[in-house]
PDB file of C-alpha atoms and ligand atoms in Angstrom:
ATOM      1  CA  UNK A   2      33.622 179.070  83.312  1.00 82.00           C
ATOM      2  CA  UNK A   3      35.452 177.203  80.639  1.00 90.00           C
ATOM      3  CA  UNK A   4      39.349 177.051  81.191  1.00 94.00           C
ATOM      4  CA  UNK A   5      41.410 177.065  78.017  1.00 96.00           C
ATOM      5  CA  UNK A   6      44.958 176.715  79.164  1.00 98.00           C
ATOM      6  CA  UNK A   7      46.727 175.658  82.431  1.00 98.00           C
ATOM      7  CA  UNK A   8      50.323 175.309  83.448  1.00 98.00           C
ATOM      8  CA  UNK A   9      51.511 173.171  86.365  1.00 98.00           C
ATOM      9  CA  UNK A  10      54.993 172.796  88.154  1.00 98.00           C
ATOM     10  CA  UNK A  11      55.895 169.638  89.774  1.00 98.00           C
ATOM     11  CA  UNK A  12      59.131 169.425  91.838  1.00 98.00           C
ATOM     12  CA  UNK A  13      62.153 167.222  91.661  1.00 98.00           C
ATOM     13  CA  UNK A  14      62.493 164.595  94.170  1.00 98.00           C
ATOM     14  CA  UNK A  15      64.792 162.223  96.034  1.00 98.00           C
ATOM     15  CA  UNK A  16      63.890 158.432  96.212  1.00 98.00           C
ATOM     16  CA  UNK A  17      65.005 155.450  97.929  1.00 98.00           C
ATOM     17  CA  UNK A  18      66.469 157.382 100.478  1.00 98.00           C
ATOM     18  CA  UNK A  19      69.497 154.714 101.290  1.00 98.00           C
ATOM     19  CA  UNK A  20      66.737 152.417 103.079  1.00 98.00           C
ATOM     20  CA  UNK A  21      63.645 152.434 100.916  1.00 98.00           C
ATOM     21  CA  UNK A  22      64.359 151.106  97.693  1.00 98.00           C
ATOM     22  CA  UNK A  23      61.219 151.958  95.361  1.00 96.00           C
ATOM     23  CA  UNK A  24      59.063 152.875  98.285  1.00 97.00           C
ATOM     24  CA  UNK A  25      60.303 156.320 100.040  1.00 98.00           C
ATOM     25  CA  UNK A  26      60.927 159.735  98.675  1.00 98.00           C
ATOM     26  CA  UNK A  27      60.616 163.382  99.237  1.00 98.00           C
ATOM     27  CA  UNK A  28      60.550 166.631  97.069  1.00 98.00           C
ATOM     28  CA  UNK A  29      63.938 168.332  96.255  1.00 97.00           C
ATOM     29  CA  UNK A  30      63.859 171.944  95.392  1.00 83.00           C
ATOM     30  CA  UNK A  31      64.118 174.362  93.579  1.00 93.00           C
ATOM     31  CA  UNK A  32      64.230 172.296  90.411  1.00 96.00           C
ATOM     32  CA  UNK A  33      61.110 171.236  88.661  1.00 98.00           C
ATOM     33  CA  UNK A  34      59.215 170.664  85.736  1.00 97.00           C
ATOM     34  CA  UNK A  35      56.538 172.539  84.139  1.00 98.00           C
ATOM     35  CA  UNK A  36      53.852 171.518  81.644  1.00 98.00           C
ATOM     36  CA  UNK A  37      51.088 173.863  80.012  1.00 98.00           C
ATOM     37  CA  UNK A  38      47.984 172.095  78.444  1.00 98.00           C
ATOM     38  CA  UNK A  39      45.897 173.880  75.864  1.00 98.00           C
ATOM     39  CA  UNK A  40      42.536 172.961  75.273  1.00 97.00           C
ATOM     40  CA  UNK A  41      41.655 172.303  71.390  1.00 97.00           C
ATOM     41  CA  UNK A  42      38.802 170.764  69.551  1.00 96.00           C
ATOM     42  CA  UNK A  43      39.257 167.015  69.361  1.00 95.00           C
ATOM     43  CA  UNK A  44      40.104 164.164  71.638  1.00 94.00           C
ATOM     44  CA  UNK A  45      42.992 163.047  73.529  1.00 95.00           C
ATOM     45  CA  UNK A  46      46.526 164.373  73.328  1.00 96.00           C
ATOM     46  CA  UNK A  47      46.857 166.017  69.761  1.00 96.00           C
ATOM     47  CA  UNK A  48      50.589 167.151  69.879  1.00 95.00           C
ATOM     48  CA  UNK A  49      53.438 167.766  72.138  1.00 96.00           C
ATOM     49  CA  UNK A  50      56.401 169.945  72.362  1.00 95.00           C
ATOM     50  CA  UNK A  51      59.412 170.652  74.160  1.00 94.00           C
ATOM     51  CA  UNK A  52      63.316 170.624  74.074  1.00 86.00           C
ATOM     52  CA  UNK A  53      64.630 166.975  74.286  1.00 85.00           C
ATOM     53  CA  UNK A  54      61.519 165.276  75.008  1.00 88.00           C
ATOM     54  CA  UNK A  55      59.563 162.762  72.719  1.00 90.00           C
ATOM     55  CA  UNK A  56      57.337 164.212  69.910  1.00 92.00           C
ATOM     56  CA  UNK A  57      55.140 161.022  70.232  1.00 93.00           C
ATOM     57  CA  UNK A  58      52.496 161.459  73.327  1.00 94.00           C
ATOM     58  CA  UNK A  59      52.630 157.733  73.698  1.00 93.00           C
ATOM     59  CA  UNK A  60      56.328 157.809  74.564  1.00 92.00           C
ATOM     60  CA  UNK A  61      56.338 160.990  76.235  1.00 93.00           C
ATOM     61  CA  UNK A  62      56.245 160.691  80.262  1.00 93.00           C
ATOM     62  CA  UNK A  63      54.225 163.988  80.757  1.00 95.00           C
ATOM     63  CA  UNK A  64      51.598 162.906  78.218  1.00 96.00           C
ATOM     64  CA  UNK A  65      51.133 159.142  78.901  1.00 95.00           C
ATOM     65  CA  UNK A  66      49.294 159.766  82.144  1.00 94.00           C
ATOM     66  CA  UNK A  67      47.199 162.526  80.629  1.00 95.00           C
ATOM     67  CA  UNK A  68      46.001 160.312  77.751  1.00 95.00           C
ATOM     68  CA  UNK A  69      44.817 157.777  79.988  1.00 95.00           C
ATOM     69  CA  UNK A  70      43.042 160.214  81.969  1.00 95.00           C
ATOM     70  CA  UNK A  71      41.458 161.708  79.030  1.00 95.00           C
ATOM     71  CA  UNK A  72      40.338 158.490  77.772  1.00 95.00           C
ATOM     72  CA  UNK A  73      38.675 157.734  81.080  1.00 95.00           C
ATOM     73  CA  UNK A  74      37.332 160.841  81.654  1.00 94.00           C
ATOM     74  CA  UNK A  75      36.224 161.870  78.334  1.00 95.00           C
ATOM     75  CA  UNK A  76      36.011 165.500  78.853  1.00 94.00           C
ATOM     76  CA  UNK A  77      34.770 166.350  75.141  1.00 94.00           C
ATOM     77  CA  UNK A  78      37.849 168.288  74.017  1.00 96.00           C
ATOM     78  CA  UNK A  79      41.316 167.259  73.255  1.00 96.00           C
ATOM     79  CA  UNK A  80      44.817 169.343  74.524  1.00 97.00           C
ATOM     80  CA  UNK A  81      48.034 170.390  73.150  1.00 97.00           C
ATOM     81  CA  UNK A  82      50.793 170.240  75.710  1.00 98.00           C
ATOM     82  CA  UNK A  83      54.171 171.840  76.074  1.00 97.00           C
ATOM     83  CA  UNK A  84      56.804 170.374  78.244  1.00 97.00           C
ATOM     84  CA  UNK A  85      59.633 172.993  79.796  1.00 97.00           C
ATOM     85  CA  UNK A  86      62.038 170.569  81.490  1.00 96.00           C
ATOM     86  CA  UNK A  87      63.670 172.205  84.526  1.00 96.00           C
ATOM     87  CA  UNK A  88      65.269 168.833  85.541  1.00 96.00           C
ATOM     88  CA  UNK A  89      68.221 167.262  83.457  1.00 93.00           C
ATOM     89  CA  UNK A  90      67.346 163.863  82.082  1.00 90.00           C
ATOM     90  CA  UNK A  91      68.841 160.895  83.576  1.00 93.00           C
ATOM     91  CA  UNK A  92      69.677 162.747  86.876  1.00 96.00           C
ATOM     92  CA  UNK A  93      68.396 160.782  89.681  1.00 96.00           C
ATOM     93  CA  UNK A  94      66.231 163.635  91.015  1.00 97.00           C
ATOM     94  CA  UNK A  95      62.834 162.344  89.700  1.00 96.00           C
ATOM     95  CA  UNK A  96      62.623 164.257  86.292  1.00 94.00           C
ATOM     96  CA  UNK A  97      60.302 161.812  84.589  1.00 93.00           C
ATOM     97  CA  UNK A  98      58.021 161.430  87.458  1.00 96.00           C
ATOM     98  CA  UNK A  99      57.832 165.515  87.818  1.00 97.00           C
ATOM     99  CA  UNK A 100      57.024 165.802  84.017  1.00 96.00           C
ATOM    100  CA  UNK A 101      54.323 163.087  84.583  1.00 96.00           C
ATOM    101  CA  UNK A 102      52.786 164.801  87.794  1.00 97.00           C
ATOM    102  CA  UNK A 103      52.917 168.356  86.087  1.00 98.00           C
ATOM    103  CA  UNK A 104      51.063 166.939  83.033  1.00 97.00           C
ATOM    104  CA  UNK A 105      48.141 165.335  85.052  1.00 97.00           C
ATOM    105  CA  UNK A 106      47.880 168.287  87.482  1.00 98.00           C
ATOM    106  CA  UNK A 107      47.718 170.679  84.645  1.00 98.00           C
ATOM    107  CA  UNK A 108      45.283 168.536  82.753  1.00 97.00           C
ATOM    108  CA  UNK A 109      43.205 168.208  85.962  1.00 97.00           C
ATOM    109  CA  UNK A 110      42.894 172.148  85.963  1.00 97.00           C
ATOM    110  CA  UNK A 111      41.163 172.016  82.750  1.00 97.00           C
ATOM    111  CA  UNK A 112      38.476 169.455  83.694  1.00 96.00           C
ATOM    112  CA  UNK A 113      34.905 170.670  84.556  1.00 93.00           C
ATOM    113  CA  UNK A 114      35.046 168.396  87.409  1.00 93.00           C
ATOM    114  CA  UNK A 115      38.591 168.207  88.729  1.00 95.00           C
ATOM    115  CA  UNK A 116      39.672 164.942  90.323  1.00 95.00           C
ATOM    116  CA  UNK A 117      41.170 164.729  93.934  1.00 93.00           C
ATOM    117  CA  UNK A 118      45.001 164.749  94.022  1.00 89.00           C
ATOM    118  CA  UNK A 119      45.082 160.972  95.147  1.00 87.00           C
ATOM    119  CA  UNK A 120      43.150 159.745  92.055  1.00 92.00           C
ATOM    120  CA  UNK A 121      45.981 161.870  89.887  1.00 96.00           C
ATOM    121  CA  UNK A 122      48.575 159.185  91.266  1.00 96.00           C
ATOM    122  CA  UNK A 123      47.499 156.470  89.285  1.00 94.00           C
ATOM    123  CA  UNK A 124      47.548 158.502  85.999  1.00 96.00           C
ATOM    124  CA  UNK A 125      50.827 159.874  86.900  1.00 96.00           C
ATOM    125  CA  UNK A 126      52.342 156.534  87.643  1.00 95.00           C
ATOM    126  CA  UNK A 127      51.666 155.263  84.214  1.00 91.00           C
ATOM    127  CA  UNK A 128      53.743 158.231  82.790  1.00 88.00           C
ATOM    128  CA  UNK A 129      56.666 157.422  84.997  1.00 86.00           C
ATOM    129  CA  UNK A 130      56.396 153.493  83.928  1.00 84.00           C
ATOM    130  CA  UNK A 131      56.995 154.723  80.157  1.00 82.00           C
ATOM    131  CA  UNK A 132      60.605 156.282  81.375  1.00 76.00           C
ATOM    132  CA  UNK A 133      61.901 153.737  83.787  1.00 73.00           C
ATOM    133  CA  UNK A 134      60.177 150.509  82.730  1.00 72.00           C
ATOM    134  CA  UNK A 135      58.462 149.908  86.092  1.00 74.00           C
ATOM    135  CA  UNK A 136      55.666 151.627  87.732  1.00 77.00           C
ATOM    136  CA  UNK A 137      57.490 152.721  90.850  1.00 86.00           C
ATOM    137  CA  UNK A 138      55.723 155.761  93.010  1.00 95.00           C
ATOM    138  CA  UNK A 139      58.874 156.909  95.073  1.00 97.00           C
ATOM    139  CA  UNK A 140      59.366 159.736  92.872  1.00 97.00           C
ATOM    140  CA  UNK A 141      55.429 160.377  91.708  1.00 97.00           C
ATOM    141  CA  UNK A 142      54.243 160.273  95.241  1.00 98.00           C
ATOM    142  CA  UNK A 143      56.689 163.124  96.711  1.00 98.00           C
ATOM    143  CA  UNK A 144      56.379 165.071  93.454  1.00 98.00           C
ATOM    144  CA  UNK A 145      52.607 165.257  93.687  1.00 98.00           C
ATOM    145  CA  UNK A 146      51.716 165.350  97.406  1.00 98.00           C
ATOM    146  CA  UNK A 147      54.755 166.835  98.744  1.00 98.00           C
ATOM    147  CA  UNK A 148      56.415 165.799 102.101  1.00 98.00           C
ATOM    148  CA  UNK A 149      58.277 162.584 102.938  1.00 98.00           C
ATOM    149  CA  UNK A 150      56.137 159.769 101.532  1.00 98.00           C
ATOM    150  CA  UNK A 151      56.075 156.179 102.173  1.00 98.00           C
ATOM    151  CA  UNK A 152      54.588 154.134  98.790  1.00 98.00           C
ATOM    152  CA  UNK A 153      53.312 151.072 100.767  1.00 97.00           C
ATOM    153  CA  UNK A 154      51.779 149.845  97.600  1.00 95.00           C
ATOM    154  CA  UNK A 155      51.871 151.888  94.291  1.00 93.00           C
ATOM    155  CA  UNK A 156      48.965 149.482  92.637  1.00 90.00           C
ATOM    156  CA  UNK A 157      46.706 149.701  94.132  1.00 91.00           C
ATOM    157  CA  UNK A 158      47.781 153.200  95.745  1.00 93.00           C
ATOM    158  CA  UNK A 159      48.620 153.194  99.255  1.00 96.00           C
ATOM    159  CA  UNK A 160      50.665 156.249 100.077  1.00 97.00           C
ATOM    160  CA  UNK A 161      51.670 157.128 103.581  1.00 97.00           C
ATOM    161  CA  UNK A 162      52.949 160.608 104.637  1.00 97.00           C
ATOM    162  CA  UNK A 163      55.453 160.581 107.204  1.00 98.00           C
ATOM    163  CA  UNK A 164      56.331 162.954 110.022  1.00 98.00           C
ATOM    164  CA  UNK A 165      59.459 164.992 109.333  1.00 98.00           C
ATOM    165  CA  UNK A 166      61.590 166.260 112.226  1.00 98.00           C
ATOM    166  CA  UNK A 167      61.492 169.987 111.712  1.00 97.00           C
ATOM    167  CA  UNK A 168      65.202 170.503 111.526  1.00 97.00           C
ATOM    168  CA  UNK A 169      65.851 167.752 108.828  1.00 98.00           C
ATOM    169  CA  UNK A 170      67.206 169.120 105.439  1.00 98.00           C
ATOM    170  CA  UNK A 171      68.440 167.283 102.453  1.00 98.00           C
ATOM    171  CA  UNK A 172      71.514 168.460 100.500  1.00 98.00           C
ATOM    172  CA  UNK A 173      71.908 167.254  96.827  1.00 98.00           C
ATOM    173  CA  UNK A 174      74.810 167.041  94.612  1.00 98.00           C
ATOM    174  CA  UNK A 175      73.954 166.671  90.909  1.00 98.00           C
ATOM    175  CA  UNK A 176      76.915 165.792  88.616  1.00 98.00           C
ATOM    176  CA  UNK A 177      77.033 166.683  85.143  1.00 97.00           C
ATOM    177  CA  UNK A 178      76.630 163.006  83.513  1.00 96.00           C
ATOM    178  CA  UNK A 179      73.508 161.240  82.759  1.00 95.00           C
ATOM    179  CA  UNK A 180      72.438 157.723  83.888  1.00 96.00           C
ATOM    180  CA  UNK A 181      69.277 156.253  82.697  1.00 92.00           C
ATOM    181  CA  UNK A 182      67.034 154.603  85.328  1.00 89.00           C
ATOM    182  CA  UNK A 183      67.116 151.706  83.058  1.00 88.00           C
ATOM    183  CA  UNK A 184      70.565 151.188  83.311  1.00 93.00           C
ATOM    184  CA  UNK A 185      70.840 151.717  86.857  1.00 95.00           C
ATOM    185  CA  UNK A 186      68.125 149.257  87.606  1.00 93.00           C
ATOM    186  CA  UNK A 187      69.662 146.803  85.122  1.00 94.00           C
ATOM    187  CA  UNK A 188      72.554 146.363  87.418  1.00 97.00           C
ATOM    188  CA  UNK A 189      70.788 145.068  90.233  1.00 97.00           C
ATOM    189  CA  UNK A 190      70.471 141.348  91.174  1.00 97.00           C
ATOM    190  CA  UNK A 191      67.072 139.763  91.089  1.00 95.00           C
ATOM    191  CA  UNK A 192      67.332 138.222  94.514  1.00 97.00           C
ATOM    192  CA  UNK A 193      69.342 138.940  97.825  1.00 98.00           C
ATOM    193  CA  UNK A 194      70.653 136.939 100.805  1.00 98.00           C
ATOM    194  CA  UNK A 195      68.341 136.693 103.513  1.00 98.00           C
ATOM    195  CA  UNK A 196      70.857 138.310 106.018  1.00 98.00           C
ATOM    196  CA  UNK A 197      71.151 141.615 103.612  1.00 98.00           C
ATOM    197  CA  UNK A 198      67.400 141.755 103.439  1.00 98.00           C
ATOM    198  CA  UNK A 199      67.064 141.476 107.138  1.00 98.00           C
ATOM    199  CA  UNK A 200      69.828 144.459 107.786  1.00 98.00           C
ATOM    200  CA  UNK A 201      68.066 146.538 105.029  1.00 98.00           C
ATOM    201  CA  UNK A 202      64.536 145.985 106.746  1.00 98.00           C
ATOM    202  CA  UNK A 203      66.198 146.937 110.055  1.00 98.00           C
ATOM    203  CA  UNK A 204      67.576 150.036 108.680  1.00 98.00           C
ATOM    204  CA  UNK A 205      64.373 151.205 106.998  1.00 98.00           C
ATOM    205  CA  UNK A 206      62.545 150.663 110.389  1.00 98.00           C
ATOM    206  CA  UNK A 207      64.910 152.546 112.092  1.00 98.00           C
ATOM    207  CA  UNK A 208      64.777 155.447 109.831  1.00 98.00           C
ATOM    208  CA  UNK A 209      60.905 155.629 109.739  1.00 98.00           C
ATOM    209  CA  UNK A 210      60.991 155.179 113.553  1.00 98.00           C
ATOM    210  CA  UNK A 211      63.261 157.849 114.090  1.00 98.00           C
ATOM    211  CA  UNK A 212      61.471 160.348 111.635  1.00 98.00           C
ATOM    212  CA  UNK A 213      58.349 159.448 113.747  1.00 98.00           C
ATOM    213  CA  UNK A 214      59.831 160.321 117.402  1.00 98.00           C
ATOM    214  CA  UNK A 215      62.473 162.738 116.133  1.00 98.00           C
ATOM    215  CA  UNK A 216      65.440 160.707 117.120  1.00 98.00           C
ATOM    216  CA  UNK A 217      68.045 161.817 114.678  1.00 98.00           C
ATOM    217  CA  UNK A 218      70.754 159.639 115.898  1.00 98.00           C
ATOM    218  CA  UNK A 219      68.541 156.738 115.179  1.00 98.00           C
ATOM    219  CA  UNK A 220      68.155 157.953 111.779  1.00 98.00           C
ATOM    220  CA  UNK A 221      71.816 158.454 111.602  1.00 98.00           C
ATOM    221  CA  UNK A 222      72.628 154.878 112.538  1.00 98.00           C
ATOM    222  CA  UNK A 223      69.986 153.467 110.498  1.00 98.00           C
ATOM    223  CA  UNK A 224      70.541 155.415 106.957  1.00 98.00           C
ATOM    224  CA  UNK A 225      72.776 152.547 105.278  1.00 98.00           C
ATOM    225  CA  UNK A 226      72.044 150.937 101.939  1.00 98.00           C
ATOM    226  CA  UNK A 227      73.087 147.611 101.982  1.00 98.00           C
ATOM    227  CA  UNK A 228      70.932 146.346  99.224  1.00 98.00           C
ATOM    228  CA  UNK A 229      71.146 148.565  96.024  1.00 98.00           C
ATOM    229  CA  UNK A 230      74.063 151.032  96.623  1.00 98.00           C
ATOM    230  CA  UNK A 231      76.792 148.245  96.672  1.00 98.00           C
ATOM    231  CA  UNK A 232      75.476 147.475  93.011  1.00 98.00           C
ATOM    232  CA  UNK A 233      75.056 150.924  91.699  1.00 98.00           C
ATOM    233  CA  UNK A 234      78.082 152.747  93.426  1.00 98.00           C
ATOM    234  CA  UNK A 235      80.499 151.957  90.444  1.00 98.00           C
ATOM    235  CA  UNK A 236      78.149 153.816  87.740  1.00 98.00           C
ATOM    236  CA  UNK A 237      78.986 157.051  89.514  1.00 98.00           C
ATOM    237  CA  UNK A 238      82.470 158.291  89.417  1.00 97.00           C
ATOM    238  CA  UNK A 239      83.859 159.646  92.764  1.00 97.00           C
ATOM    239  CA  UNK A 240      80.684 158.208  94.534  1.00 98.00           C
ATOM    240  CA  UNK A 241      83.023 156.974  97.713  1.00 98.00           C
ATOM    241  CA  UNK A 242      84.627 160.329  98.054  1.00 98.00           C
ATOM    242  CA  UNK A 243      81.402 162.358  97.674  1.00 98.00           C
ATOM    243  CA  UNK A 244      79.794 160.181 100.585  1.00 98.00           C
ATOM    244  CA  UNK A 245      82.849 160.227 102.599  1.00 98.00           C
ATOM    245  CA  UNK A 246      83.132 163.783 102.427  1.00 98.00           C
ATOM    246  CA  UNK A 247      79.247 164.215 103.356  1.00 98.00           C
ATOM    247  CA  UNK A 248      79.959 161.796 106.453  1.00 98.00           C
ATOM    248  CA  UNK A 249      82.927 163.881 107.409  1.00 98.00           C
ATOM    249  CA  UNK A 250      80.643 166.880 107.283  1.00 97.00           C
ATOM    250  CA  UNK A 251      78.658 165.654 109.555  1.00 96.00           C
ATOM    251  CA  UNK A 252      75.778 164.693 107.412  1.00 98.00           C
ATOM    252  CA  UNK A 253      73.161 162.074 109.020  1.00 98.00           C
ATOM    253  CA  UNK A 254      73.197 159.741 106.131  1.00 98.00           C
ATOM    254  CA  UNK A 255      74.401 159.874 102.433  1.00 98.00           C
ATOM    255  CA  UNK A 256      73.579 157.829  99.405  1.00 98.00           C
ATOM    256  CA  UNK A 257      72.524 157.889  95.716  1.00 98.00           C
ATOM    257  CA  UNK A 258      69.492 159.718  95.019  1.00 98.00           C
ATOM    258  CA  UNK A 259      67.038 157.457  93.208  1.00 97.00           C
ATOM    259  CA  UNK A 260      68.865 155.836  90.282  1.00 96.00           C
ATOM    260  CA  UNK A 261      71.817 158.436  90.335  1.00 97.00           C
ATOM    261  CA  UNK A 262      74.163 160.065  89.485  1.00 98.00           C
ATOM    262  CA  UNK A 263      72.704 162.784  91.945  1.00 98.00           C
ATOM    263  CA  UNK A 264      73.835 161.928  95.438  1.00 98.00           C
ATOM    264  CA  UNK A 265      71.434 163.204  98.636  1.00 98.00           C
ATOM    265  CA  UNK A 266      72.513 163.825 102.177  1.00 98.00           C
ATOM    266  CA  UNK A 267      70.251 164.186 105.149  1.00 98.00           C
ATOM    267  CA  UNK A 268      71.484 166.745 107.473  1.00 98.00           C
ATOM    268  CA  UNK A 269      70.462 168.391 110.809  1.00 98.00           C
ATOM    269  CA  UNK A 270      69.801 171.974 110.017  1.00 98.00           C
ATOM    270  CA  UNK A 271      70.615 174.412 107.294  1.00 98.00           C
ATOM    271  CA  UNK A 272      74.057 175.084 108.365  1.00 97.00           C
ATOM    272  CA  UNK A 273      75.192 171.522 108.094  1.00 98.00           C
ATOM    273  CA  UNK A 274      73.151 171.192 104.962  1.00 98.00           C
ATOM    274  CA  UNK A 275      74.837 173.995 103.506  1.00 98.00           C
ATOM    275  CA  UNK A 276      78.186 172.711 104.457  1.00 98.00           C
ATOM    276  CA  UNK A 277      77.616 169.157 103.093  1.00 98.00           C
ATOM    277  CA  UNK A 278      76.193 170.586  99.919  1.00 98.00           C
ATOM    278  CA  UNK A 279      79.665 172.369  99.524  1.00 98.00           C
ATOM    279  CA  UNK A 280      82.078 169.382 100.104  1.00 98.00           C
ATOM    280  CA  UNK A 281      79.887 167.033  98.080  1.00 98.00           C
ATOM    281  CA  UNK A 282      80.297 169.475  94.961  1.00 98.00           C
ATOM    282  CA  UNK A 283      83.997 169.831  95.815  1.00 98.00           C
ATOM    283  CA  UNK A 284      84.497 166.093  95.968  1.00 98.00           C
ATOM    284  CA  UNK A 285      82.814 165.697  92.522  1.00 98.00           C
ATOM    285  CA  UNK A 286      85.251 168.571  91.259  1.00 98.00           C
ATOM    286  CA  UNK A 287      88.285 166.560  92.460  1.00 97.00           C
ATOM    287  CA  UNK A 288      87.236 163.781  90.173  1.00 97.00           C
ATOM    288  CA  UNK A 289      86.849 166.180  87.206  1.00 97.00           C
ATOM    289  CA  UNK A 290      83.159 166.449  87.116  1.00 97.00           C
ATOM    290  CA  UNK A 291      81.252 169.812  87.532  1.00 98.00           C
ATOM    291  CA  UNK A 292      78.384 169.428  89.865  1.00 98.00           C
ATOM    292  CA  UNK A 293      75.505 171.625  90.860  1.00 96.00           C
ATOM    293  CA  UNK A 294      74.228 171.270  94.488  1.00 97.00           C
ATOM    294  CA  UNK A 295      71.289 172.437  96.515  1.00 96.00           C
ATOM    295  CA  UNK A 296      69.799 172.385  99.865  1.00 98.00           C
ATOM    296  CA  UNK A 297      65.969 171.922 100.584  1.00 97.00           C
ATOM    297  CA  UNK A 298      63.402 170.942 103.171  1.00 97.00           C
ATOM    298  CA  UNK A 299      62.562 167.195 103.581  1.00 98.00           C
ATOM    299  CA  UNK A 300      58.813 168.104 103.956  1.00 97.00           C
ATOM    300  CA  UNK A 301      58.601 170.487 100.943  1.00 97.00           C
ATOM    301  CA  UNK A 302      55.276 171.088  98.851  1.00 97.00           C
ATOM    302  CA  UNK A 303      54.151 169.157  95.883  1.00 98.00           C
ATOM    303  CA  UNK A 304      53.079 169.910  92.679  1.00 98.00           C
ATOM    304  CA  UNK A 305      50.765 173.329  92.069  1.00 98.00           C
ATOM    305  CA  UNK A 306      48.991 174.818  89.374  1.00 98.00           C
ATOM    306  CA  UNK A 307      50.860 178.193  88.532  1.00 98.00           C
ATOM    307  CA  UNK A 308      48.573 179.564  85.754  1.00 96.00           C
ATOM    308  CA  UNK A 309      45.074 179.087  84.735  1.00 97.00           C
ATOM    309  CA  UNK A 310      43.042 181.129  82.275  1.00 96.00           C
TER     310      UNK A 310
HETATM  311  N1  HSE B 484      63.334 153.905  92.885  1.00 80.98           N
HETATM  312  C1  HSE B 484      63.933 153.983  91.471  1.00 80.98           C
HETATM  313  C2  HSE B 484      65.139 153.178  91.628  1.00 80.98           C
HETATM  314  C3  HSE B 484      63.778 155.469  91.168  1.00 80.98           C
HETATM  315  O1  HSE B 484      66.351 153.529  92.167  1.00 80.98           O
HETATM  316  O2  HSE B 484      65.378 152.789  90.417  1.00 80.98           O
HETATM  317  C4  HSE B 484      64.487 155.756  89.961  1.00 80.98           C
HETATM  318  O3  HSE B 484      63.371 156.163  89.247  1.00 80.98           O
END
């Protein structure tokens, strides 16, 4: 049966997670992007629409990966694309990755012989690179596959799904302001002192080991970003207060989500996560910044096809 139209949803995600700059991430609900592709006569991406997204398919994160996919697979038809952004631009919860992932997942559903999810990673990564200027997979991988993922290598892809202690939850506070990934990458130095690298590496190992063994006290001791957060914190008004409020409310760890301005906190259980979400939003409000907050599982699901006809 020839499919004419597919819509896919890809979730928002939190990346870096304090200790894994460019290599760790997990989905955060309920936000996400939806991409619809409609089969048309022709070849490639014939047009793209959507509020606030580039109309040039070569510049749109949702369509760049799809263009490469169509170029390589050559299915014998083209597509028109519509992007429905559920994730605000420049928010720090993987909006460009979600568009890229939803695009290739929807496109894949129209192919006569759909590719495996792990083959889609490479295409979605190309879309993400358009937005941030770097092909890091720490938002693409969780948005595509779901769960807590370690991107040991983006190219060639080596993505490892890590075990998640069952009570682990993530609270996210998203202030109403925009911070582009290029800006937050631009403030980072190109080299770091060796003792800082050693401390960050030990913290990363502690978080991963704590997740593998269910040792949340080890996760809490380890969840400190000594590498990136010190350089980015000043880009987010109220950051220290929001982080302090989360820690005082009992969060296991709290830092910048992706490139910011969203801030995430890992928590033990729903109750602690709800309380943490509330105090983070309130702390932003004390700085005069309206913020939204939500709580989700750390091992939440990745992208899915929602409609296919
Ligand atoms: N790891 C990336 C960064 C995520 O922090 O720059 C943002 O896209």
